[in-house]
């Protein structure tokens, strides 16, 4: 059974600092998704990573995929309060989700 | 851009009644749709995969007779929660896969409260 593991599950960041969220999965997959969820809302698509070595950046967020290591990372640069949310990764096969990383950015 | 709608967005029902939730892909065709359930402060749990014109594939532990899924067209899937109980209260989210792009789009979710 496919397992998707995210860490950390909780992340309290200071504004202006950098940090990385990790997403490991147990079965070969060539496509990985990152989503953002605000409280009470559905999911907002952030990135779709389609192949090994893929790197995508949008604003202060950058995502990468290493299919050989079965690892994706979501890097946050110079965090700002607006980034406070829960972030999920999901693997293409069955679209299974990680547990989510609840990110809080403090001034 | 591609949009997935869900209806209703919120529903309150009495225990023992049935509730139908619709998921529509508005400007693309979706051969596959997914239904998720999310409890507060938890991740999304995949309930079933719905393929147009065929029976849904349910995840282990999800009662197919309780959660009826119908994917009658390339733009519509429905989830019916039959004989709802308070423990069925949750946030139900559908997603649809654009069969041409292969991209997954999520609906806004339906919040169900069973009294």
PDB file of C-alpha atoms in Angstrom:
ATOM      1  CA  UNK A   1       0.000   0.000   0.000  1.00  0.00           C
ATOM      2  CA  UNK A   2       1.275   3.415  -0.941  1.00  0.00           C
ATOM      3  CA  UNK A   3       2.393   5.508   2.000  1.00  0.00           C
ATOM      4  CA  UNK A   4       3.010   9.223   1.868  1.00  0.00           C
ATOM      5  CA  UNK A   5       4.856  10.759   4.785  1.00  0.00           C
ATOM      6  CA  UNK A   6       5.291  14.430   5.431  1.00  0.00           C
ATOM      7  CA  UNK A   7       7.497  16.089   7.963  1.00  0.00           C
ATOM      8  CA  UNK A   8       7.372  18.092   9.974  1.00  0.00           C
ATOM      9  CA  UNK A   9       3.685  17.940  10.822  1.00  0.00           C
ATOM     10  CA  UNK A  10       3.806  21.255  12.603  1.00  0.00           C
ATOM     11  CA  UNK A  11       6.090  24.129  11.766  1.00  0.00           C
ATOM     12  CA  UNK A  12       6.295  27.434  13.534  1.00  0.00           C
ATOM     13  CA  UNK A  13       8.412  29.854  11.595  1.00  0.00           C
ATOM     14  CA  UNK A  14       9.631  33.328  12.160  1.00  0.00           C
ATOM     15  CA  UNK A  15       9.052  35.893   9.481  1.00  0.00           C
ATOM     16  CA  UNK A  16      12.010  36.177   7.167  1.00  0.00           C
ATOM     17  CA  UNK A  17      13.381  32.708   7.901  1.00  0.00           C
ATOM     18  CA  UNK A  18      13.759  29.810   5.474  1.00  0.00           C
ATOM     19  CA  UNK A  19      12.539  26.289   5.948  1.00  0.00           C
ATOM     20  CA  UNK A  20      11.830  23.052   4.085  1.00  0.00           C
ATOM     21  CA  UNK A  21       8.934  20.600   4.223  1.00  0.00           C
ATOM     22  CA  UNK A  22       9.654  17.034   3.154  1.00  0.00           C
ATOM     23  CA  UNK A  23       7.403  14.526   1.456  1.00  0.00           C
ATOM     24  CA  UNK A  24       8.486  10.877   1.175  1.00  0.00           C
ATOM     25  CA  UNK A  25       6.483   8.230  -0.606  1.00  0.00           C
ATOM     26  CA  UNK A  26       6.834   4.497  -0.793  1.00  0.00           C
ATOM     27  CA  UNK A  27       5.968   3.574  -4.382  1.00  0.00           C
ATOM     28  CA  UNK A  28       7.350   4.703  -7.708  1.00  0.00           C
ATOM     29  CA  UNK A  29       5.475   7.678  -9.080  1.00  0.00           C
ATOM     30  CA  UNK A  30       6.331  10.265 -11.695  1.00  0.00           C
ATOM     31  CA  UNK A  31       3.905  12.906 -10.593  1.00  0.00           C
ATOM     32  CA  UNK A  32       3.589  14.691  -7.302  1.00  0.00           C
ATOM     33  CA  UNK A  33       1.347  17.529  -6.198  1.00  0.00           C
ATOM     34  CA  UNK A  34       1.607  20.193  -3.544  1.00  0.00           C
ATOM     35  CA  UNK A  35      -1.498  21.875  -2.175  1.00  0.00           C
ATOM     36  CA  UNK A  36      -2.299  24.584   0.291  1.00  0.00           C
ATOM     37  CA  UNK A  37      -5.362  24.525   2.511  1.00  0.00           C
ATOM     38  CA  UNK A  38      -6.619  27.455   4.552  1.00  0.00           C
ATOM     39  CA  UNK A  39      -8.919  26.772   7.529  1.00  0.00           C
ATOM     40  CA  UNK A  40     -12.424  25.851   6.430  1.00  0.00           C
ATOM     41  CA  UNK A  41     -11.499  25.869   2.766  1.00  0.00           C
ATOM     42  CA  UNK A  42     -10.738  23.285   0.105  1.00  0.00           C
ATOM     43  CA  UNK A  43      -7.399  22.763  -1.543  1.00  0.00           C
ATOM     44  CA  UNK A  44      -5.485  25.249  -3.640  1.00  0.00           C
ATOM     45  CA  UNK A  45      -3.084  23.750  -6.139  1.00  0.00           C
ATOM     46  CA  UNK A  46       0.467  25.021  -5.748  1.00  0.00           C
ATOM     47  CA  UNK A  47       2.660  22.790  -7.887  1.00  0.00           C
ATOM     48  CA  UNK A  48       2.514  19.752 -10.103  1.00  0.00           C
ATOM     49  CA  UNK A  49       5.879  18.052 -10.454  1.00  0.00           C
ATOM     50  CA  UNK A  50       5.953  15.818 -13.481  1.00  0.00           C
ATOM     51  CA  UNK A  51       9.360  14.220 -13.664  1.00  0.00           C
ATOM     52  CA  UNK A  52      12.568  13.446 -11.867  1.00  0.00           C
ATOM     53  CA  UNK A  53      14.553  16.574 -11.164  1.00  0.00           C
ATOM     54  CA  UNK A  54      11.581  18.874 -11.702  1.00  0.00           C
ATOM     55  CA  UNK A  55      11.822  22.175  -9.892  1.00  0.00           C
ATOM     56  CA  UNK A  56       9.101  24.794  -9.801  1.00  0.00           C
ATOM     57  CA  UNK A  57       9.001  28.144  -8.082  1.00  0.00           C
ATOM     58  CA  UNK A  58       6.207  30.546  -7.326  1.00  0.00           C
ATOM     59  CA  UNK A  59       6.959  33.531  -5.155  1.00  0.00           C
ATOM     60  CA  UNK A  60       8.500  32.404  -1.897  1.00  0.00           C
ATOM     61  CA  UNK A  61       7.756  28.729  -2.513  1.00  0.00           C
ATOM     62  CA  UNK A  62       9.887  26.311  -4.453  1.00  0.00           C
ATOM     63  CA  UNK A  63       9.144  22.637  -4.941  1.00  0.00           C
ATOM     64  CA  UNK A  64      11.386  19.873  -6.239  1.00  0.00           C
ATOM     65  CA  UNK A  65      11.045  16.193  -7.008  1.00  0.00           C
ATOM     66  CA  UNK A  66      13.530  13.352  -6.827  1.00  0.00           C
ATOM     67  CA  UNK A  67      11.740  10.243  -8.057  1.00  0.00           C
ATOM     68  CA  UNK A  68      14.726   8.003  -7.407  1.00  0.00           C
ATOM     69  CA  UNK A  69      14.770   8.953  -3.748  1.00  0.00           C
ATOM     70  CA  UNK A  70      10.965   9.145  -3.738  1.00  0.00           C
ATOM     71  CA  UNK A  71      11.244  12.538  -2.135  1.00  0.00           C
ATOM     72  CA  UNK A  72       9.780  15.935  -2.780  1.00  0.00           C
ATOM     73  CA  UNK A  73      10.591  19.111  -0.932  1.00  0.00           C
ATOM     74  CA  UNK A  74       8.750  22.378  -0.534  1.00  0.00           C
ATOM     75  CA  UNK A  75      11.140  25.167   0.345  1.00  0.00           C
ATOM     76  CA  UNK A  76       9.935  28.386   1.886  1.00  0.00           C
ATOM     77  CA  UNK A  77      12.091  31.450   1.505  1.00  0.00           C
ATOM     78  CA  UNK A  78      11.807  34.468   3.799  1.00  0.00           C
ATOM     79  CA  UNK A  79       8.493  33.420   5.278  1.00  0.00           C
ATOM     80  CA  UNK A  80       5.686  35.924   5.621  1.00  0.00           C
ATOM     81  CA  UNK A  81       2.475  35.691   7.639  1.00  0.00           C
ATOM     82  CA  UNK A  82       0.364  35.099   4.518  1.00  0.00           C
ATOM     83  CA  UNK A  83       2.004  31.707   4.120  1.00  0.00           C
ATOM     84  CA  UNK A  84       0.376  30.398   7.306  1.00  0.00           C
ATOM     85  CA  UNK A  85      -1.732  27.418   6.213  1.00  0.00           C
ATOM     86  CA  UNK A  86      -1.629  23.655   5.994  1.00  0.00           C
ATOM     87  CA  UNK A  87       0.408  22.230   3.146  1.00  0.00           C
ATOM     88  CA  UNK A  88      -0.204  18.796   1.675  1.00  0.00           C
ATOM     89  CA  UNK A  89       1.695  16.704  -0.786  1.00  0.00           C
ATOM     90  CA  UNK A  90      -0.099  14.055  -2.803  1.00  0.00           C
ATOM     91  CA  UNK A  91       1.247  11.292  -4.992  1.00  0.00           C
ATOM     92  CA  UNK A  92      -0.237  10.575  -8.386  1.00  0.00           C
ATOM     93  CA  UNK A  93      -0.990   6.925  -7.769  1.00  0.00           C
ATOM     94  CA  UNK A  94      -4.422   6.962  -6.151  1.00  0.00           C
ATOM     95  CA  UNK A  95      -3.858  10.615  -5.259  1.00  0.00           C
ATOM     96  CA  UNK A  96      -2.978   9.739  -1.714  1.00  0.00           C
ATOM     97  CA  UNK A  97      -2.185  12.575   0.593  1.00  0.00           C
ATOM     98  CA  UNK A  98       0.421  13.119   3.223  1.00  0.00           C
ATOM     99  CA  UNK A  99      -0.708  14.040   6.724  1.00  0.00           C
ATOM    100  CA  UNK A 100      -0.128  17.713   6.048  1.00  0.00           C
ATOM    101  CA  UNK A 101       2.208  20.282   7.537  1.00  0.00           C
ATOM    102  CA  UNK A 102       0.534  22.971   9.589  1.00  0.00           C
ATOM    103  CA  UNK A 103       2.638  26.042   9.049  1.00  0.00           C
ATOM    104  CA  UNK A 104       2.428  29.098  11.249  1.00  0.00           C
ATOM    105  CA  UNK A 105       4.486  32.173  10.559  1.00  0.00           C
ATOM    106  CA  UNK A 106       5.039  34.459  13.500  1.00  0.00           C
ATOM    107  CA  UNK A 107       6.321  38.030  13.395  1.00  0.00           C
TER     108      UNK A 107
ATOM    109  CA  UNK B   1      -9.010  27.912 -15.758  1.00  0.00           C
ATOM    110  CA  UNK B   2     -10.457  24.569 -14.923  1.00  0.00           C
ATOM    111  CA  UNK B   3     -13.080  24.616 -12.202  1.00  0.00           C
ATOM    112  CA  UNK B   4     -14.709  21.903 -10.196  1.00  0.00           C
ATOM    113  CA  UNK B   5     -17.926  22.723  -8.409  1.00  0.00           C
ATOM    114  CA  UNK B   6     -19.663  20.957  -5.571  1.00  0.00           C
ATOM    115  CA  UNK B   7     -23.239  21.256  -4.474  1.00  0.00           C
ATOM    116  CA  UNK B   8     -24.368  21.842  -1.846  1.00  0.00           C
ATOM    117  CA  UNK B   9     -21.558  23.657  -0.066  1.00  0.00           C
ATOM    118  CA  UNK B  10     -23.157  23.052   3.323  1.00  0.00           C
ATOM    119  CA  UNK B  11     -25.901  20.701   4.406  1.00  0.00           C
ATOM    120  CA  UNK B  12     -27.517  19.859   7.711  1.00  0.00           C
ATOM    121  CA  UNK B  13     -29.674  16.772   7.911  1.00  0.00           C
ATOM    122  CA  UNK B  14     -31.344  14.580  10.461  1.00  0.00           C
ATOM    123  CA  UNK B  15     -29.955  11.224  11.420  1.00  0.00           C
ATOM    124  CA  UNK B  16     -31.303   8.466   9.199  1.00  0.00           C
ATOM    125  CA  UNK B  17     -31.822  10.591   6.117  1.00  0.00           C
ATOM    126  CA  UNK B  18     -29.809  10.468   2.911  1.00  0.00           C
ATOM    127  CA  UNK B  19     -27.788  13.287   1.417  1.00  0.00           C
ATOM    128  CA  UNK B  20     -26.589  13.632  -2.155  1.00  0.00           C
ATOM    129  CA  UNK B  21     -23.517  15.665  -3.027  1.00  0.00           C
ATOM    130  CA  UNK B  22     -22.768  16.607  -6.626  1.00  0.00           C
ATOM    131  CA  UNK B  23     -19.358  17.165  -8.114  1.00  0.00           C
ATOM    132  CA  UNK B  24     -19.086  18.763 -11.542  1.00  0.00           C
ATOM    133  CA  UNK B  25     -16.182  19.567 -13.789  1.00  0.00           C
ATOM    134  CA  UNK B  26     -17.221  22.802 -15.442  1.00  0.00           C
ATOM    135  CA  UNK B  27     -14.979  23.250 -18.459  1.00  0.00           C
ATOM    136  CA  UNK B  28     -13.232  19.936 -18.930  1.00  0.00           C
ATOM    137  CA  UNK B  29     -14.093  16.278 -19.075  1.00  0.00           C
ATOM    138  CA  UNK B  30     -13.096  13.990 -16.278  1.00  0.00           C
ATOM    139  CA  UNK B  31     -12.943  10.258 -16.760  1.00  0.00           C
ATOM    140  CA  UNK B  32     -11.861   9.890 -13.163  1.00  0.00           C
ATOM    141  CA  UNK B  33     -13.114  11.650 -10.073  1.00  0.00           C
ATOM    142  CA  UNK B  34     -12.069  11.116  -6.494  1.00  0.00           C
ATOM    143  CA  UNK B  35     -14.040  11.508  -3.283  1.00  0.00           C
ATOM    144  CA  UNK B  36     -12.323  12.445  -0.063  1.00  0.00           C
ATOM    145  CA  UNK B  37     -13.414  12.959   3.499  1.00  0.00           C
ATOM    146  CA  UNK B  38     -11.612  15.253   5.874  1.00  0.00           C
ATOM    147  CA  UNK B  39     -12.133  15.465   9.603  1.00  0.00           C
ATOM    148  CA  UNK B  40     -11.030  18.580  11.505  1.00  0.00           C
ATOM    149  CA  UNK B  41      -7.276  19.055  11.606  1.00  0.00           C
ATOM    150  CA  UNK B  42      -6.668  15.849   9.686  1.00  0.00           C
ATOM    151  CA  UNK B  43      -5.541  15.047   6.191  1.00  0.00           C
ATOM    152  CA  UNK B  44      -7.756  14.086   3.311  1.00  0.00           C
ATOM    153  CA  UNK B  45      -8.790  10.468   3.338  1.00  0.00           C
ATOM    154  CA  UNK B  46      -9.511   8.938  -0.029  1.00  0.00           C
ATOM    155  CA  UNK B  47     -12.897   7.245   0.057  1.00  0.00           C
ATOM    156  CA  UNK B  48     -13.304   6.075  -3.494  1.00  0.00           C
ATOM    157  CA  UNK B  49     -12.218   6.492  -7.075  1.00  0.00           C
ATOM    158  CA  UNK B  50     -15.015   7.031  -9.516  1.00  0.00           C
ATOM    159  CA  UNK B  51     -14.631   6.145 -13.183  1.00  0.00           C
ATOM    160  CA  UNK B  52     -17.149   7.284 -15.738  1.00  0.00           C
ATOM    161  CA  UNK B  53     -19.452   4.506 -16.807  1.00  0.00           C
ATOM    162  CA  UNK B  54     -18.181   1.929 -14.354  1.00  0.00           C
ATOM    163  CA  UNK B  55     -18.420   1.043 -10.703  1.00  0.00           C
ATOM    164  CA  UNK B  56     -16.456   3.052  -8.193  1.00  0.00           C
ATOM    165  CA  UNK B  57     -13.447   1.573  -6.469  1.00  0.00           C
ATOM    166  CA  UNK B  58     -13.744   1.965  -2.723  1.00  0.00           C
ATOM    167  CA  UNK B  59     -10.902   2.198  -0.269  1.00  0.00           C
ATOM    168  CA  UNK B  60     -10.595  -0.355   2.467  1.00  0.00           C
ATOM    169  CA  UNK B  61     -12.937   0.373   5.331  1.00  0.00           C
ATOM    170  CA  UNK B  62     -15.333   2.521   3.301  1.00  0.00           C
ATOM    171  CA  UNK B  63     -18.808   1.006   3.084  1.00  0.00           C
ATOM    172  CA  UNK B  64     -19.950   1.034  -0.512  1.00  0.00           C
ATOM    173  CA  UNK B  65     -23.568   0.513   0.458  1.00  0.00           C
ATOM    174  CA  UNK B  66     -23.453   3.551   2.688  1.00  0.00           C
ATOM    175  CA  UNK B  67     -21.548   5.857   0.378  1.00  0.00           C
ATOM    176  CA  UNK B  68     -23.098   5.430  -3.045  1.00  0.00           C
ATOM    177  CA  UNK B  69     -21.110   6.864  -5.910  1.00  0.00           C
ATOM    178  CA  UNK B  70     -22.389   7.401  -9.406  1.00  0.00           C
ATOM    179  CA  UNK B  71     -20.306   8.783 -12.262  1.00  0.00           C
ATOM    180  CA  UNK B  72     -22.879   8.945 -14.991  1.00  0.00           C
ATOM    181  CA  UNK B  73     -21.156  11.397 -17.310  1.00  0.00           C
ATOM    182  CA  UNK B  74     -17.745  12.878 -18.010  1.00  0.00           C
ATOM    183  CA  UNK B  75     -18.623  15.990 -16.017  1.00  0.00           C
ATOM    184  CA  UNK B  76     -20.669  14.722 -13.091  1.00  0.00           C
ATOM    185  CA  UNK B  77     -20.135  12.415 -10.154  1.00  0.00           C
ATOM    186  CA  UNK B  78     -22.431  12.126  -7.162  1.00  0.00           C
ATOM    187  CA  UNK B  79     -21.865  10.847  -3.654  1.00  0.00           C
ATOM    188  CA  UNK B  80     -24.915   9.826  -1.655  1.00  0.00           C
ATOM    189  CA  UNK B  81     -24.524   9.319   2.060  1.00  0.00           C
ATOM    190  CA  UNK B  82     -27.308   6.930   2.934  1.00  0.00           C
ATOM    191  CA  UNK B  83     -28.896   6.696   6.372  1.00  0.00           C
ATOM    192  CA  UNK B  84     -26.567   9.354   7.663  1.00  0.00           C
ATOM    193  CA  UNK B  85     -25.429   9.322  11.259  1.00  0.00           C
ATOM    194  CA  UNK B  86     -23.675  11.995  13.325  1.00  0.00           C
ATOM    195  CA  UNK B  87     -20.338  10.266  12.822  1.00  0.00           C
ATOM    196  CA  UNK B  88     -20.716  10.912   9.083  1.00  0.00           C
ATOM    197  CA  UNK B  89     -20.458  14.634   9.763  1.00  0.00           C
ATOM    198  CA  UNK B  90     -17.370  15.756   7.900  1.00  0.00           C
ATOM    199  CA  UNK B  91     -15.974  17.851   5.073  1.00  0.00           C
ATOM    200  CA  UNK B  92     -16.370  16.004   1.785  1.00  0.00           C
ATOM    201  CA  UNK B  93     -14.158  17.060  -1.105  1.00  0.00           C
ATOM    202  CA  UNK B  94     -14.197  15.795  -4.648  1.00  0.00           C
ATOM    203  CA  UNK B  95     -11.535  16.121  -7.283  1.00  0.00           C
ATOM    204  CA  UNK B  96     -11.610  15.603 -11.001  1.00  0.00           C
ATOM    205  CA  UNK B  97      -8.827  14.610 -13.342  1.00  0.00           C
ATOM    206  CA  UNK B  98      -8.694  16.376 -16.673  1.00  0.00           C
ATOM    207  CA  UNK B  99      -8.290  13.411 -19.006  1.00  0.00           C
ATOM    208  CA  UNK B 100      -6.336  15.442 -21.534  1.00  0.00           C
ATOM    209  CA  UNK B 101      -3.951  17.289 -19.213  1.00  0.00           C
ATOM    210  CA  UNK B 102      -3.904  14.707 -16.463  1.00  0.00           C
ATOM    211  CA  UNK B 103      -4.083  17.486 -13.901  1.00  0.00           C
ATOM    212  CA  UNK B 104      -6.121  17.098 -10.744  1.00  0.00           C
ATOM    213  CA  UNK B 105      -8.566  19.833  -9.724  1.00  0.00           C
ATOM    214  CA  UNK B 106     -10.360  20.016  -6.403  1.00  0.00           C
ATOM    215  CA  UNK B 107     -13.862  21.142  -5.622  1.00  0.00           C
ATOM    216  CA  UNK B 108     -14.613  23.647  -2.851  1.00  0.00           C
ATOM    217  CA  UNK B 109     -15.903  20.931  -0.541  1.00  0.00           C
ATOM    218  CA  UNK B 110     -19.234  20.135   1.114  1.00  0.00           C
ATOM    219  CA  UNK B 111     -19.615  20.440   4.830  1.00  0.00           C
ATOM    220  CA  UNK B 112     -22.082  17.872   6.151  1.00  0.00           C
ATOM    221  CA  UNK B 113     -23.570  18.032   9.630  1.00  0.00           C
ATOM    222  CA  UNK B 114     -25.802  15.207  10.742  1.00  0.00           C
ATOM    223  CA  UNK B 115     -27.915  15.929  13.790  1.00  0.00           C
TER     224      UNK B 115
END
